[in-house]
């Protein structure tokens, strides 16, 4: 099982910012790590809507072996707390509670090209423009400072060979600005690039063996050496799986993955002291595929051993041993109903006090149902808890749990105007209740989206 928790940038940035007591503008409040999962939760329920809509065969352009689908989404959102700032008001906080209207223009395309029965290429591009407009009062204080442009490009190659051989190569590139609702409220610009591949051999479709590897490079585009020292890094993962098909569409497996994380601009004085370069080994077991007529599973659980280059400040420990889990269940009780259940437990890097990491545990549920008259309704929710390796003291309070419990929930309604266009309304509630009450917050987001696809 690859330690996917390492890639949770928003959660990691929260801890990183806390290592800079001299830079109060980065740490006048600390939103919950679940802020990094807000988009994921929203995507879960909207993905459920999309999957039901896809059953209606959304239009696609075809030119010989080329298949192309384009899309445009125009979203208007009212956000009551764009910075996820403490609702009680933290003395001296740079970011008070501010509301804003947000205009989101998003367009892109997805394409595949069948070179031959054995060779296939895919290419996708996504562009997003975010424009913030204040709603009077304190919200009018330079709301445009949060405007941003995000772009993503991905390319892939798939080979299907004889004797059960398959191979995949992929390159994913993202150029973005940290959103207003993450911990780095100064809106730092960054890019990341992930290159990876995998190969599987399954000659008889009764057993299989596979190998995979990937390298991810994260870079912040800033002249601030403290931010680069905290966040610029290279993460490399390699491993493989051995398994068996227990049913035509279901397989179980044993896996091993090794991961190295290297902070490319690491400076002890700037990064708070702990040596955060680390190596981890994970041994896991899992299941993928259809485990019942209406139930599909993707679950992997195992043991992760992580060793850091040096102990954290004030400690003698440079080792972490945790049980990790990553998985989900997809249940389709009826033809027009989707139920998604997800759960995750993993290690996330940190530089908060004497902490080099924390353990994040989360779970989520999404339900969508398609009614007659082209109408779809969905609901979702999630909860997350983050536990640090050493106690944290802030304003006289001490606890191992800084973020506490972060809750997200929402409802969504979608109407298909035609097979080419749909209208979606979404309401989301976000809150955190932790051992450090001065940093708790509540946020409501109401949005309407017009989608055109062809």
C-alpha atoms as one frame of an Amber mdcrd trajectory, in Angstrom:
protein
   0.000   0.000   0.000   1.494   3.297  -1.057   1.452   5.849   1.747  -0.959
   8.194   0.012  -1.356  10.310   3.130   2.053  11.859   2.407   0.535  13.710
  -0.531  -2.011  15.597   1.566  -0.472  18.997   0.981  -2.981  21.106   2.863
  -2.708  19.038   6.011   1.070  19.092   5.842   1.136  22.833   5.224  -0.789
  23.364   8.444   1.941  21.738  10.490   4.661  23.410   8.479   3.273  26.857
   9.177   3.330  26.213  12.912   7.116  25.859  12.772   7.433  29.582  12.034
   6.581  31.449  15.264   8.338  34.543  13.961   6.033  34.685  10.954   2.665
  35.287  12.590   0.996  35.990   9.264   1.227  32.267   8.539  -0.113  31.207
  11.915  -2.680  33.588  13.301  -5.196  30.778  13.024  -4.965  27.156  11.976
  -7.790  25.645   9.911  -8.408  21.918  10.212  -6.428  19.512   8.113  -9.723
  18.353   6.707  -9.665  21.588   4.775  -7.515  19.680   2.339 -10.287  17.131
   1.972 -13.121  19.582   1.280 -12.664  19.280  -2.454 -12.458  15.520  -2.099
 -15.721  15.309  -0.200 -17.496  17.576  -2.650 -16.071  15.584  -5.549 -17.369
  12.380  -3.986 -20.997  13.361  -4.123 -20.672  15.213  -7.431 -18.870  12.155
  -8.775 -21.860  10.091  -7.757 -24.080  12.448  -9.709 -21.757  12.229 -12.711
 -21.655   8.430 -12.617 -25.426   8.290 -12.740 -25.469  10.833 -15.551 -22.829
   8.846 -17.463 -25.293   5.980 -17.581 -27.247   8.158 -19.999 -24.275   8.128
 -22.396 -23.038  11.710 -22.220 -22.109  12.958 -25.691 -18.585  12.406 -26.957
 -16.929  13.326 -30.220 -15.340  10.481 -32.178 -12.918  10.757 -35.072 -11.701
   7.309 -36.022  -9.676   6.064 -33.064  -9.896   9.420 -31.257 -12.555  10.006
 -28.601 -12.903  13.532 -27.216 -15.134  15.017 -24.534 -15.069  18.714 -23.632
 -16.753  20.396 -20.683 -17.402  23.802 -19.142 -18.579  24.496 -15.589 -19.657
  27.929 -14.366 -20.101  27.976 -10.580 -21.228  30.818  -8.342 -20.589  30.173
  -4.622 -21.383  32.110  -1.474 -18.870  31.225   1.264 -19.483  32.505   4.816
 -15.877  31.947   5.997 -13.438  31.874   3.098 -10.342  31.483   5.318 -11.871
  28.906   7.695 -10.917  31.374  10.432 -11.926  30.825  14.087 -15.549  31.848
  14.517 -14.891  33.004  18.090 -12.182  35.373  16.926  -8.561  34.742  17.809
  -6.815  37.876  19.218  -4.362  39.312  16.713  -5.457  37.023  13.899  -4.507
  38.308  10.472  -7.531  36.631   8.877 -10.878  37.410  10.537 -14.079  35.663
   9.480 -14.834  36.951   5.995 -17.517  36.001   3.540 -17.353  36.293  -0.231
 -19.029  35.447  -3.492 -16.742  33.256  -5.610 -17.023  32.880  -9.378 -15.456
  29.656 -10.650 -14.976  29.186 -14.397 -13.741  25.708 -15.241 -13.216  24.106
 -18.638 -11.188  21.317 -20.150 -11.189  18.135 -22.157 -10.579  14.406 -21.850
  -9.420  12.358 -24.811  -8.291   8.863 -25.718  -6.677   7.612 -28.895  -6.629
   3.943 -29.831  -3.441   3.545 -31.835  -4.126  -0.174 -32.205  -5.870  -2.893
 -30.193  -2.759  -3.102 -27.997  -1.768   0.561 -27.670  -3.808   3.446 -26.286
  -3.000   7.059 -25.394  -4.979   9.429 -23.202  -4.653  13.165 -22.648  -6.585
  15.553 -20.400  -6.401  19.269 -19.595  -8.243  21.311 -16.968  -8.340  25.092
 -16.433  -9.942  26.875 -13.475 -10.259  30.592 -12.767 -11.397  31.702  -9.280
 -12.638  35.251  -8.736 -13.554  36.460  -5.223 -15.996  39.340  -4.736 -16.537
  40.820  -1.245 -20.032  41.184   0.195 -19.599  44.448   2.085 -18.291  45.218
   5.568 -15.064  43.507   6.558 -15.405  41.236   3.537 -14.561  44.188   1.316
 -10.915  44.212   2.515  -9.129  43.326  -0.707 -11.159  40.214  -1.623  -9.468
  40.082  -5.024  -6.202  39.054  -3.340  -7.556  35.511  -3.355  -8.147  35.325
  -7.111  -6.284  32.425  -8.690  -5.777  30.426 -11.864  -5.223  26.675 -11.653
  -4.185  24.346 -14.468  -3.721  20.595 -14.696  -2.414  18.393 -17.503  -2.201
  14.612 -17.587  -1.014  12.153 -20.208  -0.966   8.390 -20.189  -0.079   5.334
 -22.230  -1.568   1.843 -21.886  -0.210  -1.331 -23.432  -2.191  -4.572 -23.499
   0.079  -7.380 -24.591  -0.146 -11.127 -25.093  -0.109 -13.691 -22.266  -1.789
 -11.365 -19.769   0.786  -8.563 -19.859  -0.414  -4.995 -19.275   1.650  -1.846
 -18.751   0.772   1.770 -17.961   2.756   5.007 -17.913   1.435   8.350 -16.629
   2.520  11.951 -16.092   0.320  14.319 -14.046   1.208  18.023 -13.793  -0.546
  20.641 -11.638   0.140  24.392 -11.508  -1.950  26.019  -8.804  -2.239  28.466
  -5.929  -3.123  27.279  -2.445  -6.802  28.184  -1.989  -8.030  30.685   0.567
  -9.353  27.937   2.837  -5.976  26.311   3.484  -3.424  27.100   6.147  -1.110
  29.167   3.939  -3.343  32.214   3.720  -0.741  34.187   1.780  -1.878  32.257
  -1.309   1.455  30.744  -2.356   1.865  29.601  -5.942   3.164  26.063  -6.451
   3.464  23.254  -8.961   3.746  19.501  -8.686   4.569  16.786 -11.186   4.066
  13.056 -10.756   5.548  10.487 -13.137   4.704   6.841 -12.629   4.163   3.480
 -14.207   3.098  -0.078 -13.505   3.259  -3.486 -15.161   1.168  -6.579 -14.441
   1.559 -10.180 -15.558  -1.446 -12.499 -15.333  -1.057 -15.343 -17.832  -4.063
 -17.439 -16.815  -6.238 -14.859 -15.036  -6.013 -16.952 -11.874  -2.918 -15.307
 -10.371  -0.980 -12.109 -11.059   2.192 -10.259 -10.159   2.754  -6.532 -10.654
   5.379  -3.849 -10.052   4.876  -0.085  -9.848   6.903   3.059  -9.250   6.308
   6.795  -9.118   8.168  10.011  -8.401   6.449  13.218  -7.295   8.135  16.622
  -7.242   6.541  19.497  -5.252   7.848  23.049  -5.661   6.709  26.406  -4.282
   7.268  29.409  -6.535   8.379  31.960  -3.952  11.481  33.823  -2.835  10.692
  32.933   0.777  13.343  30.383   1.869  11.253  29.329   4.883   8.363  28.170
   2.743  10.671  26.328   0.357  12.467  24.649   3.261   9.169  23.478   4.710
   7.386  22.328   1.582   9.693  21.695  -1.411  10.220  17.947  -1.611  10.616
  14.861  -3.769   8.681  11.700  -2.916   9.629   8.410  -4.585   7.729   5.141
  -4.230   8.427   1.657  -5.588   6.821  -1.693  -4.885   4.701  -4.516  -6.158
   1.833  -6.909  -5.559   1.230 -10.645  -5.788  -2.323 -11.899  -5.836  -5.019
 -14.259  -6.985  -8.353 -13.906  -8.733 -10.954 -15.405  -6.388 -13.677 -14.513
  -8.916 -13.629 -13.240 -12.516 -13.859  -9.625 -11.329 -12.350  -9.927  -7.839
  -8.752 -10.281  -6.706  -6.930 -10.462  -3.368  -3.272  -9.578  -2.969  -0.238
  -9.063  -0.766   1.804  -5.905  -1.401   5.045  -4.221  -0.413   6.001  -0.593
  -1.064   9.048   1.460  -0.101   8.926   5.244  -0.057  11.582   7.942   0.321
  10.755  11.589   1.032  13.510  14.164   0.614  13.098  17.865   1.375  15.163
  19.477  -1.339  15.755  22.848   0.333  15.993  21.620   3.909  17.630  23.992
   6.393  17.363  23.097  10.113  17.239  26.708  11.292  14.419  27.538   8.895
  12.439  24.321   9.106  12.182  24.221  12.883  14.939  21.701  13.526  13.563
  18.172  12.973  15.213  16.207  10.199  12.140  15.410   8.131  13.758  13.341
   5.382  12.449   9.831   5.891  12.079   6.309   4.513   9.032   4.080   4.984
   8.251   0.427   4.303   4.682  -0.842   4.083   3.489  -4.448   3.951  -0.213
  -4.839   3.272  -3.021  -7.106   2.128  -6.019  -6.069   0.097  -8.995  -6.869
  -2.071 -10.274  -5.237  -5.256 -13.325  -5.896  -7.343 -16.866  -7.137  -7.097
 -17.375  -9.025  -3.821 -21.178  -9.329  -4.093 -23.775  -8.792  -6.837 -24.311
  -5.147  -5.825 -21.131  -4.459  -3.865 -17.677  -3.436  -5.124 -14.717  -3.075
  -2.753 -11.292  -1.488  -2.822  -9.552  -2.012   0.491  -5.940  -2.303   1.587
  -4.588  -2.511   5.125  -1.126  -3.079   6.498   1.757  -2.065   8.711   3.944
   0.960   7.966   7.423   1.396   9.439   8.909   4.890   8.976  12.416   5.982
   9.937  13.495   9.633   9.966  17.068  10.778   9.377  17.266  12.129  12.923
  15.058  12.340  16.037  12.657  15.213  16.501  13.766  18.063  18.744  13.688
  17.127  22.422  13.116  13.421  21.764  15.130  10.272  21.164  12.653   8.808
  18.688  13.172   8.736  14.924  10.922   5.709  14.278   7.193   5.411  13.627
   5.208   2.180  13.493   1.533   2.453  12.607  -1.325   0.402  11.234  -2.513
   2.005   8.013  -5.660   1.576   5.955  -7.057   2.930   2.719 -10.235   1.718
   1.118 -13.807   2.102   0.092 -17.039   0.283  -0.633 -19.341   1.032  -3.555
 -22.870  -0.265  -3.076 -25.564  -0.057  -5.737 -28.802  -1.236  -4.085 -30.869
  -0.130  -7.067 -30.047   0.767 -10.659 -30.289   4.508 -10.014 -28.746   4.643
  -6.525 -25.063   4.878  -5.545 -23.647   4.533  -2.029 -19.924   5.232  -1.439
 -18.186   4.559   1.876 -14.510   5.488   2.347 -12.001   5.184   5.202  -8.331
   6.089   5.602  -5.647   5.965   8.256  -2.100   7.059   7.528   0.940   9.040
   8.565   1.350  12.702   7.545   4.610  14.713   7.949   4.595  17.541  10.505
   6.930  20.021  12.176   4.689  21.093  15.044   6.708  21.326  18.264   8.654
  18.080  18.688   6.465  16.332  16.133   7.726  14.956  12.848   4.376  13.396
  11.937   0.788  12.861  12.964  -1.666  10.053  12.269  -4.775  11.082  10.329
  -7.895   8.910  10.557 -10.918   9.746   8.419 -14.132   8.308   7.048 -16.790
   9.472   4.620 -20.178   8.521   3.195 -21.844   9.674  -0.031 -25.318   8.700
  -1.283 -26.867   9.708  -4.612 -30.146   8.718  -6.259 -31.517   9.527  -9.686
 -35.240  10.269  -9.771 -37.550  10.514 -12.780 -37.623  13.714 -14.821 -33.794
  13.858 -15.048 -33.427  14.868 -11.380 -30.624  13.609  -9.077 -30.299  14.167
  -5.330 -27.269  13.416  -3.134 -25.957  13.781   0.417 -22.500  13.355   1.902
 -20.537  13.632   5.114 -17.112  12.931   6.582 -15.158  13.160   9.823 -11.420
  13.314  10.479  -9.215  13.116  13.567  -5.481  13.922  13.706  -3.246  12.595
  16.499   0.301  13.886  17.044   3.181  11.819  18.391   3.983  14.311  21.185
   1.813  16.700  23.240   1.224  20.218  21.918   0.873  23.298  24.136  -0.945
  26.407  22.876  -2.097  29.272  25.116  -1.921  27.120  28.240  -3.787  24.130
  26.760  -1.967  20.831  26.156  -3.094  17.925  23.987  -1.867  15.389  21.445
  -4.867  16.250  19.277  -4.554  19.660  17.614  -7.116  19.383  14.878  -9.604
  17.332  16.888 -12.648  16.298  14.948 -13.338  18.028  11.644 -16.785  17.544
  10.148 -17.952  18.061   6.592 -21.433  17.496   5.238 -23.549  18.543   2.325
 -26.451  17.986  -0.023 -26.548  18.320  -3.792 -29.342  18.445  -6.368 -28.790
  18.152 -10.118 -31.147  18.537 -13.072 -30.277  17.442 -16.611 -31.564  20.132
 -18.930 -30.457  18.066 -21.938 -27.868  15.353 -22.504 -25.423  18.230 -23.101
 -26.197  20.465 -20.106 -27.126  20.232 -16.436 -27.787  22.540 -13.491 -26.509
  21.635 -10.006 -27.086  23.211  -6.574 -24.860  22.313  -3.634 -24.923  23.217
   0.075 -21.939  22.341   2.289 -21.323  22.640   6.031 -17.768  22.547   7.415
 -16.715  22.744  11.058 -14.037  21.764  13.539 -14.254  21.047  17.263 -10.897
  20.405  18.906  -9.046  20.522  22.225  -7.978  24.061  21.283 -11.360  25.782
  21.113  -9.898  29.138  20.080  -9.112  27.630  16.668 -12.490  26.028  15.958
 -14.559  27.315  13.056 -17.826  26.935  11.152 -18.338  27.546   7.438 -21.303
  27.312   5.056 -20.959  27.187   1.271 -23.850  27.486  -1.145 -23.193  27.085
  -4.855 -24.960  26.762  -8.188 -23.225  25.211 -11.218 -24.119  25.195 -14.890
 -22.375  22.367 -16.762 -22.102  22.039 -20.532 -20.396  18.979 -22.015 -19.887
  17.821 -25.555
